[in-house]
Amino acid sequence: MDSNGVVEWAVVGSDIGPLLLAATGTGLVSVVFHARPEVRETAVGRLRERFGAEPVERPGSARLAEPIRQLAEYFAGAAREFSLPLDWSLTSGFNRQVLRELAAGVPYGTVVGYGDLARRVGQPGAAQAVGVAMASNPLPVVVPCHRVVESDGGLGGFGGGLETKRQLLALEGVLPQPLF
């Protein structure tokens, strides 16, 4: 496998805890919440399985410099969108279609219902499948699954936990900041 196919990863701090970021020669391929040692091991194992090569921990990776910079700006409230090359190879089919629509069509500071997102991709009855797509999102925060909520105003589920979803929506001004 050429060096382009090697997955490089690093763990970076954020307002919502440590994030594991991984990139290929194509672009950012994975963002993993709560990147404690056991979570890291599982995430790196999944990448190893999927790409058939040992991912390399490279905190100074040139591939990760821009994602790290843009995430820092996002958490500082200075950036409202990400302009990063993304590697979509960890998702496919309906899930990829939904995630791409979410990334392109649901801007900072807005939310969309699961059913609305299903309609946008031409599958009006597929709200539950949209939920499954959100749960499988390999690029949370950058592909903003935190912006997908229940039509009755409930937060819905979230792979990073509801507290993390609340924090991201508060950062974007959708929810009030917690008082303490």
mmCIF file of C-alpha atoms in Angstrom:
data_model
loop_
_atom_site.group_PDB
_atom_site.id
_atom_site.type_symbol
_atom_site.label_atom_id
_atom_site.label_comp_id
_atom_site.label_asym_id
_atom_site.label_seq_id
_atom_site.Cartn_x
_atom_site.Cartn_y
_atom_site.Cartn_z
ATOM 1 C CA MET A 1 0.000 0.000 0.000
ATOM 2 C CA ASP A 2 1.398 3.423 -0.885
ATOM 3 C CA SER A 3 1.899 6.097 1.750
ATOM 4 C CA ASN A 4 -1.308 7.754 0.517
ATOM 5 C CA GLY A 5 -3.247 4.789 1.860
ATOM 6 C CA VAL A 6 -1.686 4.990 5.316
ATOM 7 C CA VAL A 7 -4.059 6.319 7.939
ATOM 8 C CA GLU A 8 -2.477 8.918 10.215
ATOM 9 C CA TRP A 9 -4.149 9.785 13.507
ATOM 10 C CA ALA A 10 -3.763 11.989 16.558
ATOM 11 C CA VAL A 11 -5.739 12.866 19.652
ATOM 12 C CA VAL A 12 -6.494 16.539 20.237
ATOM 13 C CA GLY A 13 -8.185 18.331 23.095
ATOM 14 C CA SER A 14 -11.483 20.126 22.552
ATOM 15 C CA ASP A 15 -14.271 21.761 24.537
ATOM 16 C CA ILE A 16 -16.128 18.440 24.426
ATOM 17 C CA GLY A 17 -13.163 16.315 25.490
ATOM 18 C CA PRO A 18 -10.405 14.542 23.575
ATOM 19 C CA LEU A 19 -11.111 13.833 19.900
ATOM 20 C CA LEU A 20 -9.296 11.248 17.821
ATOM 21 C CA LEU A 21 -8.829 12.548 14.277
ATOM 22 C CA ALA A 22 -7.710 10.297 11.446
ATOM 23 C CA ALA A 23 -6.884 11.137 7.838
ATOM 24 C CA THR A 24 -5.862 9.358 4.651
ATOM 25 C CA GLY A 25 -4.227 10.895 1.599
ATOM 26 C CA THR A 26 -7.781 11.699 0.429
ATOM 27 C CA GLY A 27 -8.838 13.635 3.501
ATOM 28 C CA LEU A 28 -10.229 13.496 7.015
ATOM 29 C CA VAL A 29 -11.724 10.015 7.445
ATOM 30 C CA SER A 30 -12.684 9.767 11.114
ATOM 31 C CA VAL A 31 -13.518 11.864 14.168
ATOM 32 C CA VAL A 32 -14.035 9.925 17.410
ATOM 33 C CA PHE A 33 -15.477 11.428 20.609
ATOM 34 C CA HIS A 34 -14.210 10.801 24.158
ATOM 35 C CA ALA A 35 -10.867 9.438 22.897
ATOM 36 C CA ARG A 36 -9.719 7.845 26.140
ATOM 37 C CA PRO A 37 -7.199 4.980 25.772
ATOM 38 C CA GLU A 38 -9.821 2.212 25.432
ATOM 39 C CA VAL A 39 -11.846 4.240 22.916
ATOM 40 C CA ARG A 40 -8.641 4.966 20.984
ATOM 41 C CA GLU A 41 -7.748 1.272 20.808
ATOM 42 C CA THR A 42 -11.166 0.376 19.411
ATOM 43 C CA ALA A 43 -11.104 3.236 16.882
ATOM 44 C CA VAL A 44 -7.593 2.429 15.660
ATOM 45 C CA GLY A 45 -8.578 -1.269 15.433
ATOM 46 C CA ARG A 46 -11.560 -0.375 13.232
ATOM 47 C CA LEU A 47 -9.344 1.730 10.969
ATOM 48 C CA ARG A 48 -6.799 -1.113 10.756
ATOM 49 C CA GLU A 49 -9.575 -3.538 9.747
ATOM 50 C CA ARG A 50 -11.117 -1.196 7.209
ATOM 51 C CA PHE A 51 -7.884 -0.092 5.532
ATOM 52 C CA GLY A 52 -5.878 -3.284 5.931
ATOM 53 C CA ALA A 53 -2.834 -1.485 7.331
ATOM 54 C CA GLU A 54 -1.641 -0.284 10.720
ATOM 55 C CA PRO A 55 -2.741 3.317 11.337
ATOM 56 C CA VAL A 56 0.163 5.560 12.365
ATOM 57 C CA GLU A 57 -0.079 7.911 15.337
ATOM 58 C CA ARG A 58 1.319 11.182 14.054
ATOM 59 C CA PRO A 59 0.425 14.237 16.159
ATOM 60 C CA GLY A 60 2.424 16.532 13.853
ATOM 61 C CA SER A 61 0.829 15.108 10.697
ATOM 62 C CA ALA A 62 0.539 17.598 7.839
ATOM 63 C CA ARG A 63 -2.734 15.858 6.903
ATOM 64 C CA LEU A 64 -4.199 16.627 10.312
ATOM 65 C CA ALA A 65 -2.910 20.203 10.682
ATOM 66 C CA GLU A 66 -5.837 21.818 8.866
ATOM 67 C CA PRO A 67 -8.588 19.704 10.534
ATOM 68 C CA ILE A 68 -7.009 20.477 13.935
ATOM 69 C CA ARG A 69 -6.846 24.202 13.114
ATOM 70 C CA GLN A 70 -10.431 24.358 11.826
ATOM 71 C CA LEU A 71 -11.810 22.418 14.816
ATOM 72 C CA ALA A 72 -9.989 24.781 17.215
ATOM 73 C CA GLU A 73 -11.545 27.766 15.382
ATOM 74 C CA TYR A 74 -14.978 26.114 15.500
ATOM 75 C CA PHE A 75 -14.765 25.541 19.273
ATOM 76 C CA ALA A 76 -13.500 29.107 19.747
ATOM 77 C CA GLY A 77 -16.642 30.359 17.964
ATOM 78 C CA ALA A 78 -14.510 31.816 15.170
ATOM 79 C CA ALA A 79 -15.508 29.399 12.382
ATOM 80 C CA ARG A 80 -18.992 28.359 11.363
ATOM 81 C CA GLU A 81 -18.155 25.858 8.654
ATOM 82 C CA PHE A 82 -15.473 23.386 7.737
ATOM 83 C CA SER A 83 -13.743 23.409 4.381
ATOM 84 C CA LEU A 84 -11.789 20.184 4.529
ATOM 85 C CA PRO A 85 -11.214 17.389 2.072
ATOM 86 C CA LEU A 86 -13.191 14.419 3.418
ATOM 87 C CA ASP A 87 -12.599 10.725 2.823
ATOM 88 C CA TRP A 88 -16.085 9.150 2.754
ATOM 89 C CA SER A 89 -14.789 5.565 2.578
ATOM 90 C CA LEU A 90 -16.108 4.588 6.029
ATOM 91 C CA THR A 91 -19.705 5.063 4.886
ATOM 92 C CA SER A 92 -21.653 4.109 1.782
ATOM 93 C CA GLY A 93 -25.074 3.870 0.172
ATOM 94 C CA PHE A 94 -28.009 5.562 1.905
ATOM 95 C CA ASN A 95 -25.909 6.546 4.938
ATOM 96 C CA ARG A 96 -23.376 8.360 2.769
ATOM 97 C CA GLN A 97 -26.136 10.080 0.785
ATOM 98 C CA VAL A 98 -27.783 11.348 3.993
ATOM 99 C CA LEU A 99 -24.481 12.457 5.547
ATOM 100 C CA ARG A 100 -23.454 14.339 2.410
ATOM 101 C CA GLU A 101 -26.824 16.136 2.340
ATOM 102 C CA LEU A 102 -26.408 16.993 6.026
ATOM 103 C CA ALA A 103 -22.892 18.366 5.444
ATOM 104 C CA ALA A 104 -23.986 20.445 2.455
ATOM 105 C CA GLY A 105 -27.484 21.497 3.461
ATOM 106 C CA VAL A 106 -27.750 22.077 7.223
ATOM 107 C CA PRO A 107 -25.694 25.149 8.150
ATOM 108 C CA TYR A 108 -24.254 26.237 11.486
ATOM 109 C CA GLY A 109 -26.854 27.382 13.985
ATOM 110 C CA THR A 110 -29.741 25.472 12.380
ATOM 111 C CA VAL A 111 -31.308 22.071 12.996
ATOM 112 C CA VAL A 112 -33.228 19.600 10.859
ATOM 113 C CA GLY A 113 -35.622 16.799 11.796
ATOM 114 C CA TYR A 114 -34.847 13.161 10.988
ATOM 115 C CA GLY A 115 -37.948 13.045 8.759
ATOM 116 C CA ASP A 116 -37.031 16.299 6.997
ATOM 117 C CA LEU A 117 -33.589 14.952 6.196
ATOM 118 C CA ALA A 118 -35.158 11.722 4.883
ATOM 119 C CA ARG A 119 -37.407 13.809 2.594
ATOM 120 C CA ARG A 120 -34.414 15.822 1.349
ATOM 121 C CA VAL A 121 -32.762 12.659 0.052
ATOM 122 C CA GLY A 122 -36.013 11.468 -1.561
ATOM 123 C CA GLN A 123 -36.899 8.842 1.088
ATOM 124 C CA PRO A 124 -39.761 10.461 3.028
ATOM 125 C CA GLY A 125 -40.535 7.340 5.074
ATOM 126 C CA ALA A 126 -36.960 6.758 6.169
ATOM 127 C CA ALA A 127 -36.678 8.861 9.351
ATOM 128 C CA GLN A 128 -35.492 5.832 11.356
ATOM 129 C CA ALA A 129 -32.905 4.970 8.705
ATOM 130 C CA VAL A 130 -31.678 8.580 8.960
ATOM 131 C CA GLY A 131 -31.210 7.974 12.685
ATOM 132 C CA VAL A 132 -29.111 4.902 11.883
ATOM 133 C CA ALA A 133 -27.066 6.968 9.398
ATOM 134 C CA MET A 134 -26.428 9.606 12.079
ATOM 135 C CA ALA A 135 -25.335 6.926 14.569
ATOM 136 C CA SER A 136 -22.849 5.580 12.016
ATOM 137 C CA ASN A 137 -21.426 9.005 11.072
ATOM 138 C CA PRO A 138 -17.629 8.583 10.900
ATOM 139 C CA LEU A 139 -17.072 12.364 10.860
ATOM 140 C CA PRO A 140 -19.145 13.901 13.687
ATOM 141 C CA VAL A 141 -18.854 17.659 14.313
ATOM 142 C CA VAL A 142 -17.399 18.174 10.801
ATOM 143 C CA VAL A 143 -20.430 16.381 9.317
ATOM 144 C CA PRO A 144 -22.862 17.890 11.840
ATOM 145 C CA CYS A 145 -25.093 15.027 13.003
ATOM 146 C CA HIS A 146 -25.604 17.030 16.226
ATOM 147 C CA ARG A 147 -27.889 19.281 14.137
ATOM 148 C CA VAL A 148 -30.415 16.476 13.542
ATOM 149 C CA VAL A 149 -33.222 16.510 16.114
ATOM 150 C CA GLU A 150 -36.664 15.025 16.703
ATOM 151 C CA SER A 151 -39.603 16.830 15.113
ATOM 152 C CA ASP A 152 -41.296 17.210 18.529
ATOM 153 C CA GLY A 153 -38.344 19.251 19.753
ATOM 154 C CA GLY A 154 -36.538 16.373 21.481
ATOM 155 C CA LEU A 155 -32.783 16.186 20.994
ATOM 156 C CA GLY A 156 -32.864 12.639 19.616
ATOM 157 C CA GLY A 157 -29.904 10.337 20.116
ATOM 158 C CA PHE A 158 -26.231 11.087 19.692
ATOM 159 C CA GLY A 159 -23.173 8.894 19.416
ATOM 160 C CA GLY A 160 -21.157 11.274 21.555
ATOM 161 C CA GLY A 161 -23.841 11.339 24.263
ATOM 162 C CA LEU A 162 -26.637 13.849 24.775
ATOM 163 C CA GLU A 163 -24.510 16.170 26.916
ATOM 164 C CA THR A 164 -22.048 16.510 24.022
ATOM 165 C CA LYS A 165 -24.914 17.157 21.593
ATOM 166 C CA ARG A 166 -26.257 19.832 23.980
ATOM 167 C CA GLN A 167 -22.826 21.487 24.197
ATOM 168 C CA LEU A 168 -22.425 21.593 20.400
ATOM 169 C CA LEU A 169 -25.920 23.039 19.902
ATOM 170 C CA ALA A 170 -25.275 25.618 22.650
ATOM 171 C CA LEU A 171 -21.975 26.567 20.996
ATOM 172 C CA GLU A 172 -23.909 27.187 17.760
ATOM 173 C CA GLY A 173 -26.557 29.240 19.571
ATOM 174 C CA VAL A 174 -29.391 26.750 18.961
ATOM 175 C CA LEU A 175 -29.727 26.028 22.688
ATOM 176 C CA PRO A 176 -28.995 28.386 25.561
ATOM 177 C CA GLN A 177 -25.588 28.002 27.204
ATOM 178 C CA PRO A 178 -25.887 26.122 30.497
ATOM 179 C CA LEU A 179 -25.945 28.436 33.532
ATOM 180 C CA PHE A 180 -23.191 26.465 35.310
#
